[in-house]
PDB file of C-alpha atoms in Angstrom:
ATOM      1  CA  MET A  85     -17.535  23.713  17.833  1.00 29.00           C
ATOM      2  CA  ARG A  86     -19.331  20.807  16.235  1.00 31.00           C
ATOM      3  CA  LEU A  87     -17.231  18.983  13.705  1.00 34.00           C
ATOM      4  CA  SER A  88     -18.906  17.998  10.451  1.00 37.00           C
ATOM      5  CA  ILE A  89     -19.416  14.259   9.744  1.00 39.00           C
ATOM      6  CA  PRO A  90     -16.504  14.023   7.191  1.00 40.00           C
ATOM      7  CA  ALA A  91     -14.196  15.636   9.994  1.00 43.00           C
ATOM      8  CA  LEU A  92     -15.315  13.456  12.464  1.00 42.00           C
ATOM      9  CA  PHE A  93     -14.785  10.449   9.778  1.00 43.00           C
ATOM     10  CA  VAL A  94     -11.349  11.569   9.095  1.00 45.00           C
ATOM     11  CA  ALA A  95     -10.489  12.052  12.862  1.00 44.00           C
ATOM     12  CA  ALA A  96     -11.481   8.488  13.540  1.00 43.00           C
ATOM     13  CA  ALA A  97      -9.829   7.087  10.402  1.00 44.00           C
ATOM     14  CA  LEU A  98      -6.705   8.603  10.632  1.00 47.00           C
ATOM     15  CA  SER A  99      -6.135   8.497  14.293  1.00 45.00           C
ATOM     16  CA  VAL A 100      -2.686   7.022  14.754  1.00 40.00           C
ATOM     17  CA  THR A 101      -0.826   6.517  17.630  1.00 36.00           C
ATOM     18  CA  PRO A 102       3.053   7.839  17.853  1.00 33.00           C
ATOM     19  CA  ALA A 103       4.189   4.315  17.938  1.00 37.00           C
ATOM     20  CA  VAL A 104       3.188   3.975  13.964  1.00 38.00           C
ATOM     21  CA  ALA A 105       5.273   7.069  13.203  1.00 33.00           C
ATOM     22  CA  THR A 106       8.248   5.541  15.324  1.00 34.00           C
ATOM     23  CA  GLU A 107       7.950   2.192  13.555  1.00 39.00           C
ATOM     24  CA  ALA A 108       7.970   4.077  10.021  1.00 35.00           C
ATOM     25  CA  SER A 109      10.705   6.138  11.004  1.00 34.00           C
ATOM     26  CA  SER A 110      12.918   2.912  12.241  1.00 37.00           C
ATOM     27  CA  THR A 111      13.842   1.856   8.523  1.00 37.00           C
ATOM     28  CA  SER A 112      13.413   5.173   6.748  1.00 45.00           C
ATOM     29  CA  HIS A 113      17.054   5.920   6.990  1.00 48.00           C
ATOM     30  CA  ILE A 114      18.192   2.454   5.524  1.00 59.00           C
ATOM     31  CA  GLU A 115      19.387   2.527   1.929  1.00 69.00           C
ATOM     32  CA  VAL A 116      18.134  -0.578  -0.004  1.00 67.00           C
ATOM     33  CA  CYS A 117      21.064  -0.587  -2.391  1.00 75.00           C
ATOM     34  CA  PRO A 118      24.154   0.778  -0.787  1.00 69.00           C
ATOM     35  CA  SER A 119      27.150   1.216  -2.875  1.00 64.00           C
ATOM     36  CA  GLY A 120      25.565  -0.151  -5.795  1.00 62.00           C
ATOM     37  CA  ASP A 121      24.959  -3.479  -4.236  1.00 66.00           C
ATOM     38  CA  CYS A 122      21.544  -3.936  -6.221  1.00 76.00           C
ATOM     39  CA  GLN A 123      23.374  -3.331  -9.928  1.00 81.00           C
ATOM     40  CA  GLY A 124      22.483  -6.570 -11.142  1.00 84.00           C
ATOM     41  CA  GLU A 125      18.863  -6.653  -9.856  1.00 84.00           C
ATOM     42  CA  MET A 126      18.445  -3.183 -11.369  1.00 86.00           C
ATOM     43  CA  ARG A 127      19.699  -4.199 -14.655  1.00 88.00           C
ATOM     44  CA  ARG A 128      17.131  -6.904 -14.883  1.00 89.00           C
ATOM     45  CA  LEU A 129      14.572  -4.486 -13.576  1.00 89.00           C
ATOM     46  CA  VAL A 130      15.260  -2.215 -16.436  1.00 92.00           C
ATOM     47  CA  LYS A 131      14.814  -4.856 -18.909  1.00 91.00           C
ATOM     48  CA  LEU A 132      11.820  -6.161 -17.653  1.00 91.00           C
ATOM     49  CA  ALA A 133      10.558  -2.494 -18.058  1.00 92.00           C
ATOM     50  CA  ARG A 134      11.698  -2.197 -21.435  1.00 92.00           C
ATOM     51  CA  ASN A 135       9.800  -5.495 -22.442  1.00 90.00           C
ATOM     52  CA  GLY A 136       6.750  -4.050 -21.142  1.00 90.00           C
ATOM     53  CA  SER A 137       6.551  -4.543 -17.204  1.00 90.00           C
ATOM     54  CA  GLY A 138       4.722  -1.634 -16.065  1.00 92.00           C
ATOM     55  CA  ASP A 139       5.453  -2.401 -12.102  1.00 89.00           C
ATOM     56  CA  ALA A 140       8.980  -3.190 -13.316  1.00 89.00           C
ATOM     57  CA  ALA A 141       9.198   0.368 -14.706  1.00 93.00           C
ATOM     58  CA  ALA A 142       7.586   2.002 -11.461  1.00 91.00           C
ATOM     59  CA  VAL A 143      10.296   0.335  -9.333  1.00 88.00           C
ATOM     60  CA  VAL A 144      13.038   1.377 -11.495  1.00 91.00           C
ATOM     61  CA  ALA A 145      11.425   5.112 -11.392  1.00 92.00           C
ATOM     62  CA  MET A 146      11.619   4.894  -7.615  1.00 88.00           C
ATOM     63  CA  ALA A 147      15.321   4.039  -7.717  1.00 87.00           C
ATOM     64  CA  TYR A 148      16.108   6.818 -10.177  1.00 91.00           C
ATOM     65  CA  ALA A 149      14.154   9.414  -8.300  1.00 91.00           C
ATOM     66  CA  SER A 150      15.900   8.536  -5.040  1.00 86.00           C
ATOM     67  CA  GLY A 151      19.347   7.670  -6.171  1.00 86.00           C
ATOM     68  CA  ASP A 152      18.986   4.373  -4.250  1.00 82.00           C
ATOM     69  CA  GLY A 153      19.939   1.615  -6.449  1.00 82.00           C
ATOM     70  CA  LEU A 154      20.358   3.736  -9.541  1.00 86.00           C
ATOM     71  CA  GLU A 155      22.164   6.943 -10.030  1.00 90.00           C
ATOM     72  CA  LYS A 156      19.575   9.811  -9.369  1.00 91.00           C
ATOM     73  CA  ASP A 157      17.966  11.093 -12.354  1.00 95.00           C
ATOM     74  CA  GLN A 158      14.838  12.927 -12.479  1.00 95.00           C
ATOM     75  CA  GLU A 159      14.229  12.760 -15.970  1.00 96.00           C
ATOM     76  CA  LEU A 160      14.503   9.117 -16.342  1.00 96.00           C
ATOM     77  CA  ALA A 161      12.734   8.664 -13.090  1.00 95.00           C
ATOM     78  CA  TYR A 162       9.718  10.668 -14.918  1.00 97.00           C
ATOM     79  CA  ASP A 163      10.211   8.651 -18.134  1.00 97.00           C
ATOM     80  CA  PHE A 164      10.157   5.263 -16.329  1.00 96.00           C
ATOM     81  CA  ALA A 165       7.091   6.017 -14.143  1.00 96.00           C
ATOM     82  CA  ARG A 166       5.213   7.519 -17.587  1.00 97.00           C
ATOM     83  CA  GLN A 167       6.012   4.125 -19.199  1.00 96.00           C
ATOM     84  CA  GLY A 168       4.542   2.172 -16.405  1.00 95.00           C
ATOM     85  CA  VAL A 169       1.394   4.226 -16.722  1.00 97.00           C
ATOM     86  CA  ARG A 170       1.305   3.457 -20.323  1.00 96.00           C
ATOM     87  CA  TYR A 171       1.500  -0.040 -19.508  1.00 95.00           C
ATOM     88  CA  ARG A 172      -1.309   0.214 -17.162  1.00 95.00           C
ATOM     89  CA  SER A 173       0.489  -0.528 -13.924  1.00 94.00           C
ATOM     90  CA  ALA A 174      -1.653   0.565 -10.853  1.00 94.00           C
ATOM     91  CA  LEU A 175       1.781   0.909  -8.851  1.00 91.00           C
ATOM     92  CA  ALA A 176       3.077   3.568 -11.601  1.00 94.00           C
ATOM     93  CA  MET A 177      -0.040   5.381 -11.392  1.00 96.00           C
ATOM     94  CA  TYR A 178      -0.355   5.587  -7.799  1.00 95.00           C
ATOM     95  CA  LEU A 179       3.597   6.504  -7.800  1.00 94.00           C
ATOM     96  CA  LEU A 180       3.016   9.316 -10.542  1.00 96.00           C
ATOM     97  CA  SER A 181       0.032  10.634  -8.944  1.00 96.00           C
ATOM     98  CA  ASP A 182       1.980  11.203  -5.690  1.00 94.00           C
ATOM     99  CA  TRP A 183       4.462  12.948  -7.471  1.00 95.00           C
ATOM    100  CA  TYR A 184       2.479  15.382  -9.059  1.00 96.00           C
ATOM    101  CA  ARG A 185       0.287  15.943  -5.820  1.00 95.00           C
ATOM    102  CA  THR A 186       3.381  16.840  -3.907  1.00 94.00           C
ATOM    103  CA  GLY A 187       5.660  18.266  -6.673  1.00 95.00           C
ATOM    104  CA  THR A 188       8.244  15.433  -6.605  1.00 92.00           C
ATOM    105  CA  VAL A 189      10.089  14.950  -9.472  1.00 94.00           C
ATOM    106  CA  VAL A 190       7.524  16.591 -11.733  1.00 96.00           C
ATOM    107  CA  GLU A 191       5.811  19.951 -11.461  1.00 96.00           C
ATOM    108  CA  GLN A 192       2.889  20.274  -9.064  1.00 97.00           C
ATOM    109  CA  ASP A 193      -0.285  19.369 -10.955  1.00 98.00           C
ATOM    110  CA  THR A 194      -3.551  18.498  -8.634  1.00 97.00           C
ATOM    111  CA  THR A 195      -5.439  17.944 -11.762  1.00 97.00           C
ATOM    112  CA  GLU A 196      -2.918  15.146 -13.189  1.00 98.00           C
ATOM    113  CA  ALA A 197      -2.577  13.570  -9.651  1.00 97.00           C
ATOM    114  CA  ASN A 198      -6.250  13.243  -9.478  1.00 97.00           C
ATOM    115  CA  ASP A 199      -6.745  11.654 -12.925  1.00 98.00           C
ATOM    116  CA  LEU A 200      -4.169   9.255 -12.246  1.00 98.00           C
ATOM    117  CA  LEU A 201      -5.378   8.370  -8.984  1.00 97.00           C
ATOM    118  CA  ASP A 202      -8.432   7.500 -10.456  1.00 98.00           C
ATOM    119  CA  GLU A 203      -6.927   5.338 -12.937  1.00 98.00           C
ATOM    120  CA  ALA A 204      -5.398   3.367  -9.934  1.00 96.00           C
ATOM    121  CA  VAL A 205      -8.778   3.195  -8.078  1.00 97.00           C
ATOM    122  CA  LYS A 206     -10.467   1.508 -11.233  1.00 97.00           C
ATOM    123  CA  LEU A 207      -7.722  -1.155 -11.258  1.00 96.00           C
ATOM    124  CA  ASP A 208      -8.858  -1.878  -7.478  1.00 96.00           C
ATOM    125  CA  TYR A 209      -5.227  -0.994  -6.305  1.00 94.00           C
ATOM    126  CA  ALA A 210      -5.795  -0.715  -2.433  1.00 93.00           C
ATOM    127  CA  PRO A 211      -3.147   2.151  -1.723  1.00 93.00           C
ATOM    128  CA  ALA A 212      -5.148   4.301  -4.316  1.00 95.00           C
ATOM    129  CA  GLN A 213      -8.537   3.154  -2.903  1.00 96.00           C
ATOM    130  CA  TYR A 214      -7.638   4.372   0.504  1.00 95.00           C
ATOM    131  CA  LYS A 215      -5.646   7.670  -0.718  1.00 94.00           C
ATOM    132  CA  LYS A 216      -8.893   8.561  -2.762  1.00 96.00           C
ATOM    133  CA  ALA A 217     -11.022   7.855   0.458  1.00 94.00           C
ATOM    134  CA  VAL A 218      -8.799  10.035   2.632  1.00 91.00           C
ATOM    135  CA  LEU A 219      -9.214  12.812  -0.130  1.00 93.00           C
ATOM    136  CA  LEU A 220     -12.873  12.505  -0.270  1.00 92.00           C
ATOM    137  CA  LEU A 221     -13.017  13.045   3.319  1.00 85.00           C
ATOM    138  CA  GLU A 222     -10.747  15.800   3.434  1.00 85.00           C
ATOM    139  CA  SER A 223     -12.672  17.899   0.990  1.00 82.00           C
ATOM    140  CA  GLY A 224     -15.534  18.136   3.540  1.00 75.00           C
ATOM    141  CA  ASN A 225     -18.337  17.224   1.150  1.00 78.00           C
ATOM    142  CA  GLU A 226     -20.480  14.811   3.013  1.00 78.00           C
ATOM    143  CA  ALA A 227     -22.324  13.555  -0.014  1.00 82.00           C
ATOM    144  CA  ALA A 228     -18.861  11.613  -0.503  1.00 88.00           C
ATOM    145  CA  THR A 229     -18.851  10.058   2.651  1.00 88.00           C
ATOM    146  CA  ASN A 230     -20.624   6.755   1.601  1.00 90.00           C
ATOM    147  CA  GLU A 231     -18.061   6.613  -1.406  1.00 94.00           C
ATOM    148  CA  ALA A 232     -15.211   6.964   0.688  1.00 93.00           C
ATOM    149  CA  LEU A 233     -16.354   4.326   2.997  1.00 93.00           C
ATOM    150  CA  SER A 234     -16.787   1.691   0.434  1.00 95.00           C
ATOM    151  CA  LEU A 235     -12.970   2.643  -0.920  1.00 96.00           C
ATOM    152  CA  ILE A 236     -11.889   1.903   2.703  1.00 95.00           C
ATOM    153  CA  GLU A 237     -13.744  -1.320   2.919  1.00 96.00           C
ATOM    154  CA  ALA A 238     -12.409  -2.227  -0.423  1.00 96.00           C
ATOM    155  CA  ALA A 239      -8.866  -1.591   0.523  1.00 95.00           C
ATOM    156  CA  ALA A 240      -9.274  -3.397   3.888  1.00 94.00           C
ATOM    157  CA  GLU A 241     -10.640  -6.472   2.367  1.00 95.00           C
ATOM    158  CA  GLN A 242      -7.249  -6.569   0.292  1.00 93.00           C
ATOM    159  CA  ASN A 243      -5.584  -6.473   3.752  1.00 91.00           C
ATOM    160  CA  LEU A 244      -4.122  -2.880   3.429  1.00 92.00           C
ATOM    161  CA  VAL A 245      -3.260  -2.267   7.105  1.00 91.00           C
ATOM    162  CA  SER A 246      -3.918   1.471   7.215  1.00 91.00           C
ATOM    163  CA  ALA A 247      -7.345   0.813   5.702  1.00 93.00           C
ATOM    164  CA  MET A 248      -7.920  -2.146   8.082  1.00 94.00           C
ATOM    165  CA  PHE A 249      -6.726   0.105  10.996  1.00 94.00           C
ATOM    166  CA  ALA A 250      -8.987   2.834   9.842  1.00 94.00           C
ATOM    167  CA  LEU A 251     -12.279   0.584   9.450  1.00 95.00           C
ATOM    168  CA  ALA A 252     -11.593  -0.976  12.789  1.00 95.00           C
ATOM    169  CA  ARG A 253     -11.491   2.482  14.545  1.00 94.00           C
ATOM    170  CA  LEU A 254     -14.884   3.422  12.614  1.00 93.00           C
ATOM    171  CA  LYS A 255     -16.497   0.148  13.690  1.00 94.00           C
ATOM    172  CA  GLN A 256     -15.231   0.788  17.369  1.00 94.00           C
ATOM    173  CA  THR A 257     -16.279   4.810  17.632  1.00 93.00           C
ATOM    174  CA  GLY A 258     -19.546   4.068  15.582  1.00 91.00           C
ATOM    175  CA  THR A 259     -18.167   6.990  13.380  1.00 85.00           C
ATOM    176  CA  VAL A 260     -20.372   7.137  10.019  1.00 82.00           C
ATOM    177  CA  ILE A 261     -21.211   3.502  10.313  1.00 87.00           C
ATOM    178  CA  GLU A 262     -23.291   1.493  13.077  1.00 92.00           C
ATOM    179  CA  GLN A 263     -20.831   0.662  15.951  1.00 93.00           C
ATOM    180  CA  ASP A 264     -19.538  -2.836  15.505  1.00 95.00           C
ATOM    181  CA  LEU A 265     -17.310  -4.004  18.423  1.00 94.00           C
ATOM    182  CA  VAL A 266     -17.088  -7.463  17.240  1.00 94.00           C
ATOM    183  CA  GLY A 267     -15.992  -6.550  13.774  1.00 95.00           C
ATOM    184  CA  ALA A 268     -13.166  -3.864  15.342  1.00 95.00           C
ATOM    185  CA  GLY A 269     -12.117  -6.604  17.300  1.00 94.00           C
ATOM    186  CA  ASP A 270     -11.969  -9.233  14.521  1.00 94.00           C
ATOM    187  CA  LEU A 271      -9.732  -6.396  12.629  1.00 95.00           C
ATOM    188  CA  TYR A 272      -7.731  -5.523  15.743  1.00 95.00           C
ATOM    189  CA  SER A 273      -6.560  -9.048  15.955  1.00 94.00           C
ATOM    190  CA  ARG A 274      -5.677  -9.626  12.614  1.00 93.00           C
ATOM    191  CA  LEU A 275      -3.756  -6.779  12.450  1.00 93.00           C
ATOM    192  CA  THR A 276      -2.066  -7.411  16.106  1.00 91.00           C
ATOM    193  CA  ILE A 277      -0.878 -11.363  14.815  1.00 89.00           C
ATOM    194  CA  ALA A 278       0.582  -9.733  11.574  1.00 87.00           C
ATOM    195  CA  GLY A 279       2.743  -7.594  13.544  1.00 85.00           C
ATOM    196  CA  PHE A 280       1.029  -3.875  13.680  1.00 88.00           C
ATOM    197  CA  SER A 281       1.440  -3.309  17.221  1.00 86.00           C
ATOM    198  CA  PRO A 282      -0.733  -0.026  17.498  1.00 89.00           C
ATOM    199  CA  ALA A 283      -3.753  -2.162  17.314  1.00 92.00           C
ATOM    200  CA  LYS A 284      -2.965  -4.280  20.257  1.00 92.00           C
ATOM    201  CA  GLN A 285      -3.954  -1.206  22.573  1.00 92.00           C
ATOM    202  CA  TYR A 286      -7.315  -0.972  20.980  1.00 95.00           C
ATOM    203  CA  LEU A 287      -8.014  -4.652  20.865  1.00 94.00           C
ATOM    204  CA  ARG A 288      -7.651  -4.233  24.760  1.00 93.00           C
ATOM    205  CA  GLU A 289     -10.291  -1.567  24.681  1.00 94.00           C
ATOM    206  CA  VAL A 290     -12.793  -3.397  22.478  1.00 93.00           C
ATOM    207  CA  SER A 291     -12.437  -6.488  24.440  1.00 93.00           C
ATOM    208  CA  ARG A 292     -13.224  -4.649  27.669  1.00 92.00           C
ATOM    209  CA  SER A 293     -16.220  -3.228  26.153  1.00 92.00           C
ATOM    210  CA  ILE A 294     -17.465  -6.307  24.651  1.00 90.00           C
ATOM    211  CA  ASP A 295     -17.042  -7.939  28.205  1.00 87.00           C
ATOM    212  CA  ALA A 296     -19.097  -4.744  29.806  1.00 88.00           C
ATOM    213  CA  ASP A 297     -21.742  -4.799  27.437  1.00 82.00           C
ATOM    214  CA  SER A 298     -22.112  -8.540  27.444  1.00 84.00           C
ATOM    215  CA  VAL A 299     -21.719  -8.628  23.656  1.00 85.00           C
ATOM    216  CA  GLU A 300     -22.269 -12.076  22.135  1.00 85.00           C
ATOM    217  CA  VAL A 301     -18.967 -13.072  20.327  1.00 85.00           C
ATOM    218  CA  ASP A 302     -18.299 -16.406  18.181  1.00 84.00           C
ATOM    219  CA  GLU A 303     -15.838 -18.497  20.453  1.00 86.00           C
ATOM    220  CA  ARG A 304     -13.572 -18.841  17.559  1.00 86.00           C
ATOM    221  CA  LEU A 305     -13.124 -15.015  17.117  1.00 88.00           C
ATOM    222  CA  ARG A 306     -12.982 -14.671  20.886  1.00 85.00           C
ATOM    223  CA  ALA A 307      -9.901 -16.963  20.849  1.00 88.00           C
ATOM    224  CA  ARG A 308      -8.301 -15.335  18.337  1.00 86.00           C
ATOM    225  CA  MET A 309      -8.622 -11.822  20.102  1.00 89.00           C
ATOM    226  CA  SER A 310      -7.518 -13.542  23.472  1.00 87.00           C
ATOM    227  CA  ALA A 311      -4.539 -15.107  21.372  1.00 86.00           C
ATOM    228  CA  ALA A 312      -3.732 -11.603  19.822  1.00 86.00           C
ATOM    229  CA  GLU A 313      -3.785  -9.777  23.292  1.00 85.00           C
ATOM    230  CA  ASN A 314      -1.333 -12.261  24.258  1.00 80.00           C
ATOM    231  CA  VAL A 315       1.198 -11.953  21.476  1.00 73.00           C
ATOM    232  CA  GLU A 316       4.631 -10.685  22.317  1.00 67.00           C
ATOM    233  CA  ARG A 317       6.035  -9.216  19.325  1.00 57.00           C
ATOM    234  CA  ILE A 318       9.702  -9.825  18.398  1.00 50.00           C
ATOM    235  CA  GLN A 319      11.168  -6.689  16.886  1.00 49.00           C
ATOM    236  CA  VAL A 320      13.274  -7.637  13.817  1.00 45.00           C
ATOM    237  CA  THR A 321      15.776  -4.751  12.834  1.00 44.00           C
ATOM    238  CA  ALA A 322      15.644  -4.391   8.992  1.00 42.00           C
ATOM    239  CA  ASP A 323      19.000  -4.011   7.343  1.00 48.00           C
ATOM    240  CA  ALA A 324      19.794  -3.683   3.529  1.00 47.00           C
ATOM    241  CA  SER A 325      20.441  -6.864   3.152  1.00 52.00           C
ATOM    242  CA  LEU A 326      16.936  -7.780   3.985  1.00 45.00           C
ATOM    243  CA  TYR A 327      15.594  -5.836   1.388  1.00 50.00           C
ATOM    244  CA  GLN A 328      17.943  -6.642  -1.187  1.00 57.00           C
ATOM    245  CA  THR A 329      16.781 -10.298  -0.707  1.00 61.00           C
ATOM    246  CA  GLN A 330      13.254  -8.794  -1.459  1.00 61.00           C
ATOM    247  CA  ILE A 331      14.406  -7.194  -4.396  1.00 67.00           C
ATOM    248  CA  GLN A 332      15.862 -10.204  -5.642  1.00 69.00           C
ATOM    249  CA  GLY A 333      12.573 -12.079  -5.073  1.00 68.00           C
ATOM    250  CA  LEU A 334      10.594  -9.278  -6.896  1.00 68.00           C
ATOM    251  CA  VAL A 335      12.654  -9.551 -10.105  1.00 76.00           C
ATOM    252  CA  ASP A 336      12.134 -13.330  -9.751  1.00 77.00           C
ATOM    253  CA  ARG A 337       8.695 -13.116  -9.493  1.00 76.00           C
ATOM    254  CA  LEU A 338       8.271 -10.766 -12.531  1.00 75.00           C
ATOM    255  CA  GLU A 339      10.931 -13.079 -14.496  1.00 75.00           C
ATOM    256  CA  THR A 340       8.880 -16.275 -13.753  1.00 74.00           C
ATOM    257  CA  SER A 341       5.369 -14.536 -14.738  1.00 65.00           C
ATOM    258  CA  GLY A 342       6.291 -15.350 -18.446  1.00 57.00           C
ATOM    259  CA  MET A 343       4.971 -12.115 -19.449  1.00 63.00           C
ATOM    260  CA  TYR A 344       8.120 -10.121 -20.245  1.00 64.00           C
ATOM    261  CA  ASP A 345      10.519 -12.509 -21.748  1.00 52.00           C
ATOM    262  CA  SER A 346      10.688 -12.943 -25.482  1.00 45.00           C
ATOM    263  CA  ARG A 347      11.627 -16.759 -24.894  1.00 41.00           C
ATOM    264  CA  SER A 348       8.709 -17.459 -22.817  1.00 36.00           C
ATOM    265  CA  ILE A 349       5.113 -18.677 -23.932  1.00 31.00           C
ATOM    266  CA  GLY A 350       3.403 -15.439 -22.665  1.00 32.00           C
ATOM    267  CA  SER A 351       2.480 -12.335 -24.085  1.00 32.00           C
ATOM    268  CA  ARG A 352       5.332 -10.832 -26.509  1.00 32.00           C
ATOM    269  CA  ILE A 353       3.274  -7.796 -26.832  1.00 33.00           C
ATOM    270  CA  ARG A 354       4.830  -4.920 -25.070  1.00 37.00           C
ATOM    271  CA  GLY A 355       2.464  -3.844 -22.415  1.00 38.00           C
ATOM    272  CA  LYS A 356      -0.135  -6.666 -22.878  1.00 39.00           C
ATOM    273  CA  SER A 357      -0.913  -8.945 -20.172  1.00 37.00           C
ATOM    274  CA  CYS A 358      -1.289 -12.759 -20.229  1.00 36.00           C
ATOM    275  CA  ALA A 359      -4.788 -12.162 -19.339  1.00 35.00           C
ATOM    276  CA  ASP A 360      -5.458 -10.403 -22.635  1.00 38.00           C
ATOM    277  CA  SER A 361      -3.105 -12.372 -24.629  1.00 36.00           C
ATOM    278  CA  GLY A 362      -5.314 -15.563 -24.290  1.00 36.00           C
ATOM    279  CA  SER A 363      -2.114 -17.845 -23.473  1.00 33.00           C
ATOM    280  CA  ALA A 364      -2.284 -19.760 -20.279  1.00 31.00           C
ATOM    281  CA  CYS A 365       0.521 -17.829 -18.196  1.00 29.00           C
ATOM    282  CA  ALA A 366       0.467 -16.642 -14.573  1.00 29.00           C
ATOM    283  CA  VAL A 367       0.518 -12.957 -13.610  1.00 28.00           C
ATOM    284  CA  THR A 368       2.673 -11.864 -10.760  1.00 30.00           C
ATOM    285  CA  ARG A 369       2.897  -8.478  -9.391  1.00 35.00           C
ATOM    286  CA  PRO A 370       4.927  -6.860  -6.659  1.00 35.00           C
ATOM    287  CA  ASP A 371       2.758  -5.613  -3.741  1.00 40.00           C
ATOM    288  CA  GLY A 372       4.118  -2.096  -4.128  1.00 39.00           C
ATOM    289  CA  ARG A 373       2.406   0.460  -1.772  1.00 41.00           C
ATOM    290  CA  ALA A 374       4.678   3.282  -1.473  1.00 45.00           C
ATOM    291  CA  SER A 375       6.931   5.893  -3.488  1.00 46.00           C
ATOM    292  CA  SER A 376      10.380   4.581  -2.467  1.00 49.00           C
ATOM    293  CA  LEU A 377      12.184   1.204  -2.537  1.00 52.00           C
ATOM    294  CA  ASN A 378      12.579   1.389   1.171  1.00 51.00           C
ATOM    295  CA  GLU A 379       8.867   1.864   1.581  1.00 51.00           C
ATOM    296  CA  LEU A 380       7.726  -0.532  -0.990  1.00 50.00           C
ATOM    297  CA  LEU A 381       9.754  -3.359   0.433  1.00 48.00           C
ATOM    298  CA  SER A 382       8.907  -2.549   4.006  1.00 48.00           C
ATOM    299  CA  GLY A 383       5.182  -2.562   3.275  1.00 49.00           C
ATOM    300  CA  GLY A 384       4.714   1.221   3.759  1.00 46.00           C
ATOM    301  CA  ASN A 385       1.286   2.900   3.816  1.00 45.00           C
TER     302      ASN A 385
END
């Protein structure tokens, strides 16, 4: 049976080796805040959320939903997630969209999930762009293929690992888009150097194909590809103390942004960004890409 173009596209874009699942599961059992180790940071996050930080509200929602960092409370998890959405946090929109889609914390509601996901996409949130692309492809609607491809490219430009890997596979196989071994090699080398080990085997495949087909490659790219092939990854075992340090850093970045402290020169209007307020304060957001504290800090998705 011949696969449709969208099905082929999904098969290529979402082909993930067992190593990916193994690496993801290696940290899934770790509690970020065992025995209340993050109570101080969580209190600060709650305060930031109440002062208008939608991203802080999203992280607090994750903690309440999982019971990691705060006592498990589904109602408070929902309340903080909704608060984050009101404050236009793409992370909160993405989180609540996932909950509605899976029926986690809230009753399953696909329409609400799609609406929230679309709002996060409008804010150029890379994980939402990639998730939207996957949903479009899985719908079997061939007319949506170009939109899905554009979303994956946009997410890859923001260095979202899953999108970069998917785009590299598409370029390598010539699925939906014209085959581009040089472009695939560039993406695979960047992923490999960044520590995404599943990309390494595909980088070798692309390098062999480039040599066999005598494809012209810029010398700087060829050198980077060669260096990436020879990279030996040092496996670092994550533990709770590492994640606690990251939580501390996340809180510090939000506090020093000047947006959510009544003593600062930033916007004092809850939910209003510095850009909207006209004041010269910097905006720093946590790079949240998942629906749990563990995945948020370990770079999940």
